Amino acid sequence: MSAAATRSGARLWVDRLLVAVTALVALLWILPVVWVLAMSLKPNEVLQRSTWGFVPTPFTLDNYISLFRVSQVPRWLMNSAIVAVVMTVAVLVVSSLAGYAFARLRFPFKRTLFVLMIAGLMIPEQAVFLPLHQMFADWGVHNTHFSLVTPRVAVPIGVFLMMQFFRAVPKELEEAAELDHASRFTIFWKIMLPLSLPALTTLGLFTFIHAWNDFLWPLVSATRADMYTVTLGLGSIQGNFAQSLGLGSMMASAVFASIPIVVLFLIFQRYIVAGVAMSAGK
Amino acid sequence: MTAAPQVRTLPLAEPRTRAPRSPARRREGLTAFLFLAPFLAVYLLFLIYPFFKGIWISLHDWDLMDDSIREWWGFLNYSDLWADPIFWQATRNTLYFVALTVPSMTVLSLLLALAVSGGGRVRAVCRTIFLMSSVFSVTVVTLIWTMVLSTDRGLIAPVFQALGFEPINFLGSPTWAMPSLTVTTLWWGVGLPMALFLAALGAIPRELYEAAELDHASRWTVFWRITLPSIRHTLVLVLILQIVGQFQIFGQAQLMTNGGPSGMTRTLVLYIYDTAFRDWLVGYAAAIALALFAMMFLFSMLQLWLGRRGEES
């Protein structure tokens, strides 16, 4: 056996070892999730004695059933769904329209407006949530879906991503339509939007996940329990840790709060990875 | 997402002529305005106006509920801030959290990216697992980790006992509370920087590695000589995104320790929240918020500056 072959043989073994170590780390990584899942499927009395174990024996669905019968979790799930869907649609509409204007149209003060928009990227949520709270209080619209959605629609990063995408579309596709005297909106609607489905999917996914997981703004705006989102509601039951609600039910709420997001993630993982690469300015 | 894009490609290389506008040009301008109107409306109303209103509020004695308490104070809130030991403690805590979290997050996400890049089913499953924890909400993550770290019902205490150690009350200990928040944050947030590194690793030309193989370079040499220099832009980007992101830590501190024990995990955003919504001192809270903004702004500027310098070199 030649020296080179031994060498590549050794490399192969090191490779296998690295993969095994990685798999072990991944297993440890996901262990807390498996544990929570197991707890959500065990009776509360058993959990009071011991929380140890990764297999739900004895098995029960009572925690989930009781959530639907007595708790506000279904209501919170509904609020989250409404907020996340409306916000996603609004962000897609607003960002794609503005992104198209920046990418393709000529208009006065374009440079000024663009710089103004980029400057908005620098303003963090924490710098505006207090004044926003005062504005919404003055209007008397806290504890509404409206207040949970609207402050989150102005996302410069969305406009920026759509603009980048539209600029990469060949101009010839539009020029043909222009010759047919199609209006700008028709061109946008019939040609550009269908082409930009991948970008819209990515932006939509990120918006949906952020809307679902939003915490600080709902915390200060939704003060009535019936207007909580599921993310906020889960925070509120952690306050009185396992007192009113059994441990098993609490874990079941956490599972419920995560299922829609995890399913979306597993289906659209590719787009999420693409979105991360895109936000890096690639 | 606070992922500020690298502003490298301004789309504005158009001739700026002052020639009289043709009707077609004017119509295009009008169309553009209609396309921009929805964005501009929400942007001005919910981002720009509140930002300046925040400055205005910070110059007042401003009560959360009582409309009659709106007294002009000038810079009084800011001079109070300068003399406020809790503000400085919160600043130190925040910087400590950033110092603990950012380097460990960057190293861990790079290691994981190196480990899971490449083909094979096992690696693909591992990628999915590491990415998945970042789609959970902060309340789910804190619930999981409060349980994991719990002394009587947790996952770590039994392991300690089995090894013959006394279990540590992680969240109740002044020494361990902040590192516990860091571990929680690492578990939650490693996916996105890992994905950034994966994209960067995928973009390294294969020929570089093939050449190294011909030279019988060791893995170690290949990493330092080829991999690391090729991904340095991404490394800087991850560092800056992490610094700006971790400065905003709130949910973990509020839900897992509520700032305790004895204020050791009270971060700036938690202090802003408590000042406004527990003490109702919105004017003072707005001043703290602007101080936080100023610190984060410095780091954003650093990002632009480094991005530009990277461009030149």
Coordinates of C-alpha atoms in Angstrom, one line a residue:
Chain A
M1 CA 0.0 0.0 0.0
S2 CA 1.4 3.4 -1.0
A3 CA 1.9 6.2 1.5
A4 CA -0.7 8.4 -0.2
A5 CA -3.3 5.6 0.1
T6 CA -2.6 5.2 3.9
R7 CA -2.9 9.0 4.2
S8 CA -6.3 9.2 2.5
G9 CA -7.4 6.2 4.5
A10 CA -6.5 8.0 7.7
R11 CA -8.3 11.1 6.5
L12 CA -11.4 9.1 5.9
W13 CA -11.4 7.8 9.5
V14 CA -10.9 11.3 10.8
D15 CA -13.8 12.4 8.7
R16 CA -16.0 9.7 10.1
L17 CA -15.0 10.5 13.6
L18 CA -15.8 14.2 13.1
V19 CA -19.2 13.3 11.7
A20 CA -19.8 11.1 14.7
V21 CA -18.8 13.9 17.2
T22 CA -21.1 16.3 15.3
A23 CA -24.0 14.0 15.5
L24 CA -23.4 13.6 19.2
V25 CA -23.4 17.4 19.7
A26 CA -26.6 17.6 17.6
L27 CA -28.2 14.9 19.8
L28 CA -27.4 16.9 22.9
W29 CA -28.6 20.0 21.2
I30 CA -32.1 18.7 20.6
L31 CA -32.3 16.8 23.9
P32 CA -34.1 19.6 25.7
V33 CA -36.7 19.8 23.0
V34 CA -37.3 16.0 23.2
W35 CA -37.5 16.3 27.0
V36 CA -40.1 19.1 26.8
L37 CA -42.1 17.1 24.3
A38 CA -42.0 14.0 26.6
M39 CA -43.1 16.1 29.6
S40 CA -46.1 17.5 27.7
L41 CA -47.2 13.9 27.2
K42 CA -47.0 12.8 30.8
P43 CA -49.6 13.2 33.6
N44 CA -49.1 16.2 35.9
E45 CA -49.0 13.9 39.0
V46 CA -46.1 12.0 37.6
L47 CA -44.2 15.2 36.8
Q48 CA -44.6 16.4 40.3
R49 CA -42.6 13.5 41.6
S50 CA -40.0 13.5 38.8
T51 CA -39.4 15.3 35.6
W52 CA -36.6 13.0 34.4
G53 CA -36.9 10.8 31.4
F54 CA -37.1 11.3 27.6
V55 CA -39.9 8.8 26.8
P56 CA -43.4 9.7 27.8
T57 CA -44.4 6.8 30.0
P58 CA -47.1 6.8 31.4
F59 CA -48.5 8.4 28.2
T60 CA -51.4 10.8 28.3
L61 CA -53.0 13.5 26.0
D62 CA -54.8 15.1 28.9
N63 CA -52.5 18.1 28.9
Y64 CA -53.4 19.0 25.4
I65 CA -57.1 18.3 25.8
S66 CA -57.2 20.5 28.9
L67 CA -55.5 23.3 27.1
F68 CA -58.5 23.4 24.7
R69 CA -61.1 23.1 27.3
V70 CA -60.0 25.5 30.1
S71 CA -57.1 27.7 29.0
Q72 CA -56.8 30.7 26.8
V73 CA -54.2 29.1 24.6
P74 CA -56.6 28.5 21.6
R75 CA -57.5 32.2 21.7
W76 CA -53.8 33.2 21.8
L77 CA -53.1 30.9 18.9
M78 CA -55.8 32.6 17.0
N79 CA -54.4 36.1 17.8
S80 CA -50.9 35.0 16.7
A81 CA -52.3 33.6 13.5
I82 CA -54.2 36.8 12.7
V83 CA -51.3 39.1 13.5
A84 CA -48.7 37.0 11.7
V85 CA -50.7 36.5 8.5
V86 CA -51.9 40.2 8.3
M87 CA -48.4 41.5 9.0
T88 CA -46.8 39.2 6.4
V89 CA -49.2 40.2 3.7
A90 CA -48.8 43.9 4.6
V91 CA -45.0 43.7 4.6
L92 CA -45.0 41.9 1.2
V93 CA -47.3 44.4 -0.4
V94 CA -45.5 47.5 1.0
S95 CA -42.0 46.3 0.4
S96 CA -42.5 44.9 -3.1
L97 CA -44.2 48.1 -4.3
A98 CA -41.5 50.4 -2.8
G99 CA -38.7 48.0 -3.9
Y100 CA -40.0 48.2 -7.5
A101 CA -40.0 52.0 -7.5
F102 CA -36.4 52.1 -6.2
A103 CA -35.3 49.4 -8.7
R104 CA -36.9 50.6 -11.9
L105 CA -38.6 54.0 -11.8
R106 CA -37.1 57.4 -12.2
F107 CA -38.4 60.1 -9.8
P108 CA -37.2 63.2 -8.1
F109 CA -35.4 62.9 -4.8
K110 CA -34.7 59.3 -5.4
R111 CA -31.3 59.4 -3.8
T112 CA -32.5 61.4 -0.8
L113 CA -35.3 58.9 -0.2
F114 CA -33.0 55.9 -0.6
V115 CA -30.6 57.3 2.0
L116 CA -33.5 58.1 4.3
M117 CA -34.7 54.5 4.0
I118 CA -31.2 53.1 4.7
A119 CA -30.9 55.4 7.7
G120 CA -34.1 53.7 9.1
L121 CA -32.1 50.5 9.3
M122 CA -30.1 52.1 12.1
I123 CA -33.1 52.7 14.3
P124 CA -33.6 49.8 16.7
E125 CA -37.0 48.8 18.1
Q126 CA -35.9 49.9 21.6
A127 CA -35.5 53.5 20.4
V128 CA -39.1 53.8 19.3
F129 CA -41.2 51.4 21.4
L130 CA -41.9 54.0 24.2
P131 CA -43.1 56.8 21.9
L132 CA -45.1 54.2 19.9
H133 CA -46.7 53.1 23.1
Q134 CA -47.7 56.7 23.8
M135 CA -49.0 57.3 20.3
F136 CA -51.2 54.2 20.4
A137 CA -52.4 55.1 23.9
D138 CA -53.4 58.6 22.7
W139 CA -55.4 57.0 19.9
G140 CA -56.9 54.5 22.3
V141 CA -56.1 51.5 20.2
H142 CA -53.9 49.3 22.5
N143 CA -55.2 45.7 22.9
T144 CA -56.2 45.5 19.2
H145 CA -54.8 43.5 16.4
F146 CA -54.3 46.8 14.6
S147 CA -51.8 47.9 17.3
L148 CA -50.0 44.6 17.2
V149 CA -49.5 44.7 13.4
T150 CA -49.0 48.2 12.2
P151 CA -45.7 49.3 13.9
R152 CA -44.1 46.3 12.3
V153 CA -45.0 47.0 8.7
A154 CA -42.3 49.6 8.0
V155 CA -39.3 47.4 7.4
P156 CA -36.6 49.0 5.3
I157 CA -34.8 45.7 5.0
G158 CA -37.8 44.3 3.1
V159 CA -37.7 47.1 0.6
F160 CA -34.0 46.7 0.3
L161 CA -34.3 42.9 -0.4
M162 CA -37.1 43.4 -3.0
M163 CA -35.2 46.2 -4.7
Q164 CA -32.1 44.0 -5.0
F165 CA -34.1 41.2 -6.4
F166 CA -36.0 43.4 -9.0
R167 CA -32.7 45.0 -10.2
A168 CA -31.4 41.6 -11.1
V169 CA -34.4 40.9 -13.4
P170 CA -33.4 41.6 -17.1
K171 CA -34.9 44.8 -18.4
E172 CA -35.9 43.2 -21.7
L173 CA -38.8 41.4 -20.0
E174 CA -40.4 44.7 -19.2
E175 CA -39.5 46.5 -22.4
A176 CA -41.6 44.0 -24.4
A177 CA -44.6 44.8 -22.2
E178 CA -43.9 48.5 -22.5
L179 CA -44.2 48.3 -26.2
D180 CA -47.7 46.8 -25.7
H181 CA -48.5 50.0 -23.7
A182 CA -49.0 48.1 -20.5
S183 CA -49.3 50.3 -17.5
R184 CA -46.5 50.3 -14.8
F185 CA -48.8 48.5 -12.4
T186 CA -49.7 45.8 -15.0
I187 CA -46.0 45.2 -15.6
F188 CA -45.4 45.0 -11.9
W189 CA -48.3 42.7 -11.3
K190 CA -48.2 40.5 -14.3
I191 CA -44.4 40.2 -14.9
M192 CA -42.4 41.2 -11.9
L193 CA -44.3 39.7 -9.1
P194 CA -44.6 36.2 -10.5
L195 CA -40.8 36.3 -11.2
S196 CA -40.1 37.4 -7.6
L197 CA -41.8 34.5 -5.9
P198 CA -38.6 33.1 -4.4
A199 CA -37.8 36.6 -2.9
L200 CA -41.4 37.0 -1.7
T201 CA -41.3 33.6 -0.1
T202 CA -38.1 34.3 1.8
L203 CA -39.2 37.8 3.0
G204 CA -42.6 36.4 3.9
L205 CA -41.1 33.6 5.9
F206 CA -38.9 35.9 7.9
T207 CA -41.7 38.3 8.5
F208 CA -44.1 35.5 9.6
I209 CA -41.5 34.0 12.0
H210 CA -40.7 37.5 13.5
A211 CA -44.4 38.3 13.9
W212 CA -45.1 35.0 15.6
N213 CA -42.1 35.4 18.0
D214 CA -42.4 39.1 18.6
F215 CA -42.2 39.8 22.3
L216 CA -41.3 43.4 23.4
W217 CA -44.0 45.3 21.5
P218 CA -46.9 42.8 22.3
L219 CA -45.7 42.9 25.9
V220 CA -46.3 46.6 26.2
S221 CA -49.3 46.9 23.8
A222 CA -51.4 43.9 24.7
T223 CA -52.2 44.1 28.4
R224 CA -55.5 42.2 28.4
A225 CA -55.0 38.4 28.5
D226 CA -57.5 37.9 25.7
M227 CA -55.4 39.9 23.3
Y228 CA -52.1 38.1 24.1
T229 CA -50.3 36.3 21.3
V230 CA -49.2 32.8 22.1
T231 CA -45.6 34.0 22.5
L232 CA -46.7 36.6 25.1
G233 CA -49.2 34.2 26.8
L234 CA -46.4 31.7 27.3
G235 CA -44.3 34.4 28.9
S236 CA -47.2 35.3 31.2
I237 CA -47.7 31.7 32.5
Q238 CA -44.0 31.4 33.2
G239 CA -44.4 34.3 35.7
N240 CA -46.4 32.1 38.0
F241 CA -44.3 29.1 37.3
A242 CA -46.4 25.9 37.4
Q243 CA -48.8 27.3 39.9
S244 CA -52.2 27.7 38.2
L245 CA -51.3 25.5 35.3
G246 CA -49.6 22.1 35.7
L247 CA -46.1 21.6 34.4
G248 CA -47.4 19.2 31.7
S249 CA -49.9 21.7 30.4
M250 CA -47.3 24.4 30.4
M251 CA -45.1 22.2 28.2
A252 CA -48.0 21.4 26.0
S253 CA -48.6 25.2 25.5
A254 CA -44.9 25.6 24.5
V255 CA -45.3 22.7 22.0
F256 CA -48.4 24.3 20.6
A257 CA -46.7 27.7 20.3
S258 CA -43.9 26.2 18.4
I259 CA -45.6 23.7 16.0
P260 CA -46.7 26.2 13.3
I261 CA -43.2 27.8 13.2
V262 CA -41.3 24.5 13.2
V263 CA -43.5 23.0 10.4
L264 CA -42.9 26.2 8.3
F265 CA -39.2 25.9 9.0
L266 CA -39.0 22.3 8.0
I267 CA -40.9 22.9 4.8
F268 CA -39.1 26.0 3.8
Q269 CA -35.6 25.6 5.3
R270 CA -34.0 26.2 1.9
Y271 CA -35.6 29.7 1.6
I272 CA -34.5 30.6 5.1
V273 CA -30.9 29.7 4.4
A274 CA -31.1 31.7 1.2
G275 CA -32.5 34.6 3.1
V276 CA -29.7 34.6 5.5
A277 CA -27.2 34.6 2.6
M278 CA -29.2 37.4 0.9
S279 CA -29.2 39.6 4.1
A280 CA -25.4 39.4 4.1
G281 CA -25.4 41.4 0.9
K282 CA -24.5 38.5 -1.3
Chain B
M1 CA -34.1 41.4 12.0
T2 CA -31.3 43.9 12.5
A3 CA -29.3 42.5 9.7
A4 CA -28.2 45.8 8.1
P5 CA -27.1 45.0 4.6
Q6 CA -23.7 46.1 3.4
V7 CA -24.5 49.2 1.4
R8 CA -22.1 48.6 -1.4
T9 CA -24.2 48.9 -4.5
L10 CA -26.1 52.1 -4.6
P11 CA -28.5 52.0 -7.5
L12 CA -28.2 55.7 -8.2
A13 CA -25.8 56.2 -11.0
E14 CA -28.2 58.1 -13.0
P15 CA -27.5 61.4 -14.8
R16 CA -28.8 64.2 -12.6
T17 CA -29.9 66.5 -15.3
R18 CA -32.0 69.6 -14.7
A19 CA -33.5 69.4 -18.2
P20 CA -37.2 70.3 -18.5
R21 CA -39.3 67.2 -17.6
S22 CA -41.3 65.7 -20.4
P23 CA -44.9 64.7 -19.6
A24 CA -43.8 61.0 -19.7
R25 CA -41.1 61.7 -17.1
R26 CA -43.6 63.5 -14.9
R27 CA -46.1 60.6 -15.2
E28 CA -43.3 58.2 -14.2
G29 CA -42.6 60.3 -11.2
L30 CA -46.3 60.3 -10.2
T31 CA -46.4 56.5 -10.7
A32 CA -43.3 56.1 -8.5
F33 CA -44.9 58.2 -5.8
L34 CA -47.9 55.9 -5.8
F35 CA -45.7 52.8 -5.6
L36 CA -43.8 54.4 -2.7
A37 CA -46.8 55.9 -0.8
P38 CA -47.7 52.9 1.4
F39 CA -44.2 52.4 2.5
L40 CA -43.5 56.1 3.1
A41 CA -46.7 56.4 5.1
V42 CA -46.0 53.6 7.6
Y43 CA -42.3 54.4 7.6
L44 CA -42.8 58.1 8.5
L45 CA -45.6 57.4 11.0
F46 CA -44.2 54.3 12.8
L47 CA -40.5 54.8 12.6
I48 CA -39.3 58.3 11.9
Y49 CA -41.9 60.3 13.8
P50 CA -41.6 58.0 16.9
F51 CA -37.9 58.3 16.8
F52 CA -38.1 62.1 17.1
K53 CA -41.0 62.0 19.5
G54 CA -38.7 59.8 21.7
I55 CA -36.1 62.5 21.8
W56 CA -38.9 65.0 22.7
I57 CA -40.2 62.8 25.5
S58 CA -36.7 62.3 26.9
L59 CA -36.6 66.1 27.5
H60 CA -39.7 66.0 29.7
D61 CA -41.0 64.7 33.0
W62 CA -43.4 62.3 31.3
D63 CA -45.8 60.0 33.1
L64 CA -46.9 56.7 31.5
M65 CA -50.6 57.2 32.3
D66 CA -51.2 60.7 33.6
D67 CA -51.5 63.2 30.7
S68 CA -51.1 66.2 33.1
I69 CA -47.5 65.3 33.9
R70 CA -45.7 66.6 30.8
E71 CA -43.3 69.1 32.2
W72 CA -40.3 70.4 30.2
W73 CA -37.1 69.3 31.9
G74 CA -34.5 70.1 29.3
F75 CA -31.5 67.8 29.8
L76 CA -32.4 66.9 33.4
N77 CA -33.1 63.3 32.6
Y78 CA -29.7 63.0 30.9
S79 CA -27.8 64.5 33.9
D80 CA -29.8 62.2 36.2
L81 CA -28.7 59.3 33.9
W82 CA -25.1 60.3 34.2
A83 CA -25.3 60.1 38.0
D84 CA -27.5 57.0 38.2
P85 CA -25.6 53.9 39.5
I86 CA -28.3 51.6 38.3
F87 CA -27.8 52.9 34.7
W88 CA -24.1 52.2 34.9
Q89 CA -24.7 48.8 36.4
A90 CA -27.1 48.0 33.6
T91 CA -24.6 49.2 31.1
R92 CA -21.8 47.1 32.6
N93 CA -24.2 44.1 32.7
T94 CA -25.1 44.5 29.1
L95 CA -21.4 44.9 28.0
Y96 CA -20.6 41.8 30.1
F97 CA -23.3 39.8 28.4
V98 CA -22.1 41.0 25.0
A99 CA -18.5 40.2 25.9
L100 CA -19.5 36.7 27.0
T101 CA -21.9 35.9 24.2
V102 CA -20.4 37.5 21.0
P103 CA -17.0 35.6 21.0
S104 CA -18.5 32.3 22.0
M105 CA -21.3 32.6 19.6
T106 CA -19.0 33.4 16.7
V107 CA -16.5 30.6 17.5
L108 CA -19.3 28.1 18.1
S109 CA -21.2 29.0 14.9
L110 CA -18.0 28.8 12.9
L111 CA -17.1 25.4 14.4
L112 CA -20.6 24.0 13.7
A113 CA -20.6 25.4 10.2
L114 CA -17.2 23.6 9.5
A115 CA -18.6 20.4 11.0
V116 CA -21.9 20.4 9.1
S117 CA -20.7 21.8 5.7
G118 CA -20.4 19.2 3.0
G119 CA -22.5 16.3 1.8
G120 CA -24.1 13.4 3.5
R121 CA -27.4 12.7 5.3
V122 CA -26.0 13.0 8.8
R123 CA -24.6 16.4 8.2
A124 CA -27.9 17.6 6.6
V125 CA -29.9 16.4 9.7
C126 CA -27.4 18.1 12.0
R127 CA -27.7 21.4 10.0
T128 CA -31.5 21.2 10.4
I129 CA -31.2 20.7 14.2
F130 CA -28.8 23.5 14.8
L131 CA -30.8 25.9 12.6
M132 CA -34.2 24.8 14.1
S133 CA -33.6 26.2 17.6
S134 CA -33.5 29.7 16.3
V135 CA -37.1 29.6 15.1
F136 CA -38.4 29.2 18.6
S137 CA -39.8 32.2 20.3
V138 CA -37.9 33.8 23.2
T139 CA -40.6 32.6 25.6
V140 CA -40.3 29.0 24.5
V141 CA -36.5 29.1 24.8
T142 CA -36.6 30.6 28.3
L143 CA -39.2 28.1 29.4
I144 CA -37.0 25.2 28.1
W145 CA -33.8 26.6 29.7
T146 CA -35.3 27.6 33.0
M147 CA -36.4 24.0 33.3
V148 CA -33.1 22.6 32.1
L149 CA -31.1 24.7 34.6
S150 CA -33.6 24.1 37.5
T151 CA -32.0 22.6 40.6
D152 CA -34.8 20.2 41.6
R153 CA -36.5 19.5 38.2
G154 CA -33.7 20.2 35.7
L155 CA -31.6 18.2 33.4
I156 CA -28.2 19.3 34.6
A157 CA -28.6 18.9 38.3
P158 CA -29.1 15.1 38.1
V159 CA -25.9 14.8 36.0
F160 CA -24.0 16.8 38.6
Q161 CA -25.3 14.6 41.4
A162 CA -24.4 11.4 39.5
L163 CA -20.9 12.7 39.2
G164 CA -20.8 13.5 42.9
F165 CA -21.0 17.3 42.7
E166 CA -23.3 19.6 44.5
P167 CA -26.0 20.9 42.0
I168 CA -25.6 24.7 41.3
N169 CA -28.5 27.0 41.4
F170 CA -27.5 28.6 38.1
L171 CA -30.1 31.3 37.8
G172 CA -30.0 32.3 41.4
S173 CA -26.2 32.6 41.7
P174 CA -24.6 36.0 41.1
T175 CA -21.7 34.3 39.4
W176 CA -23.6 31.9 37.2
A177 CA -26.7 33.8 36.3
M178 CA -25.2 35.8 33.4
P179 CA -23.3 32.8 31.9
S180 CA -26.6 30.9 32.1
L181 CA -28.3 33.5 30.0
T182 CA -25.3 33.3 27.5
V183 CA -25.7 29.5 27.2
T184 CA -29.4 29.9 26.6
T185 CA -28.7 32.6 24.0
L186 CA -26.1 30.4 22.3
W187 CA -28.6 27.5 22.0
W188 CA -31.2 29.9 20.6
G189 CA -29.1 32.0 18.3
V190 CA -26.3 29.9 16.8
G191 CA -28.3 28.9 13.7
L192 CA -28.2 32.2 11.8
P193 CA -24.5 33.0 12.1
M194 CA -23.9 29.3 11.2
A195 CA -26.0 29.7 8.1
L196 CA -23.9 32.8 7.2
F197 CA -20.7 30.9 7.6
L198 CA -22.1 28.0 5.6
A199 CA -22.8 30.3 2.7
A200 CA -19.3 31.8 2.9
L201 CA -17.7 28.3 3.1
G202 CA -19.7 27.2 0.1
A203 CA -18.3 30.2 -1.9
I204 CA -14.6 29.3 -1.4
P205 CA -13.2 28.0 -4.8
R206 CA -12.5 24.3 -4.7
E207 CA -9.2 24.7 -6.5
L208 CA -7.7 26.3 -3.4
Y209 CA -8.3 23.1 -1.5
E210 CA -7.1 20.9 -4.3
A211 CA -3.9 22.8 -4.5
A212 CA -3.4 22.4 -0.7
E213 CA -4.0 18.7 -1.0
L214 CA -1.3 18.4 -3.6
D215 CA 1.0 20.2 -1.1
H216 CA 0.0 17.7 1.6
A217 CA -1.0 20.6 3.8
S218 CA -2.5 19.5 7.2
R219 CA -6.2 20.3 8.0
W220 CA -4.9 22.9 10.5
T221 CA -2.8 24.7 7.9
V222 CA -5.6 24.6 5.4
F223 CA -8.0 26.2 8.0
W224 CA -5.6 29.0 8.9
R225 CA -4.2 29.6 5.4
I226 CA -7.2 29.1 3.1
T227 CA -10.5 28.9 5.0
L228 CA -10.2 31.7 7.5
P229 CA -8.8 34.3 5.1
S230 CA -11.5 33.5 2.5
I231 CA -14.4 34.0 5.0
R232 CA -13.0 37.1 6.8
H233 CA -15.7 39.4 5.5
T234 CA -18.4 37.1 6.8
L235 CA -16.5 36.9 10.1
V236 CA -16.6 40.7 10.5
L237 CA -20.3 40.7 9.5
V238 CA -21.2 38.1 12.0
L239 CA -19.3 39.9 14.8
I240 CA -21.0 43.2 14.1
L241 CA -24.4 41.7 13.7
Q242 CA -23.9 39.8 17.0
I243 CA -22.7 42.9 18.9
V244 CA -25.7 44.9 17.7
G245 CA -28.1 42.1 18.3
Q246 CA -26.9 41.0 21.7
F247 CA -26.9 44.6 23.0
Q248 CA -30.7 44.3 22.8
I249 CA -31.0 41.4 25.2
F250 CA -34.3 41.6 27.0
G251 CA -36.5 38.5 27.0
Q252 CA -34.0 36.1 28.5
A253 CA -33.2 38.5 31.3
Q254 CA -36.8 39.4 32.0
L255 CA -38.2 35.9 32.0
M256 CA -35.4 33.8 33.4
T257 CA -34.0 36.0 36.2
N258 CA -36.0 39.2 36.0
G259 CA -32.7 41.1 36.4
G260 CA -31.7 39.3 39.5
P261 CA -30.0 38.1 41.6
S262 CA -29.4 41.6 43.1
G263 CA -29.5 43.3 39.7
M264 CA -26.6 41.2 38.3
T265 CA -28.6 40.5 35.1
R266 CA -30.5 43.8 34.8
T267 CA -29.7 44.7 31.2
L268 CA -30.3 48.1 29.5
V269 CA -33.5 47.2 27.7
L270 CA -34.8 45.5 30.9
Y271 CA -34.0 48.8 32.8
I272 CA -35.8 50.8 30.1
Y273 CA -38.8 48.5 30.4
D274 CA -38.9 48.6 34.2
T275 CA -38.5 52.3 34.3
A276 CA -41.3 53.0 31.9
F277 CA -43.8 50.3 32.8
R278 CA -43.1 49.6 36.5
D279 CA -42.1 53.1 37.6
W280 CA -44.1 55.0 34.9
L281 CA -41.1 57.3 34.3
V282 CA -41.4 57.4 30.5
G283 CA -39.2 60.5 30.1
Y284 CA -36.3 59.0 31.9
A285 CA -36.8 55.6 30.2
A286 CA -36.7 57.4 26.8
A287 CA -33.4 59.0 27.8
I288 CA -32.0 55.5 28.6
A289 CA -33.3 54.2 25.3
L290 CA -31.5 57.0 23.4
A291 CA -28.3 56.3 25.3
L292 CA -28.6 52.6 24.2
F293 CA -29.3 53.8 20.7
A294 CA -26.1 55.9 20.7
M295 CA -24.1 52.9 21.8
M296 CA -25.6 50.7 19.1
F297 CA -25.2 53.5 16.5
L298 CA -21.5 53.5 17.2
F299 CA -21.2 49.8 16.4
S300 CA -23.3 50.2 13.2
M301 CA -21.0 53.0 12.1
L302 CA -18.1 50.6 12.8
Q303 CA -19.8 48.1 10.5
L304 CA -20.0 50.6 7.6
W305 CA -16.5 51.8 8.2
L306 CA -15.1 48.2 8.2
G307 CA -17.2 47.3 5.2
R308 CA -15.8 50.3 3.3
R309 CA -12.3 49.5 4.4
G310 CA -12.7 45.9 3.3
E311 CA -13.8 47.2 -0.1
E312 CA -10.6 49.2 -0.5
S313 CA -8.1 46.6 0.5

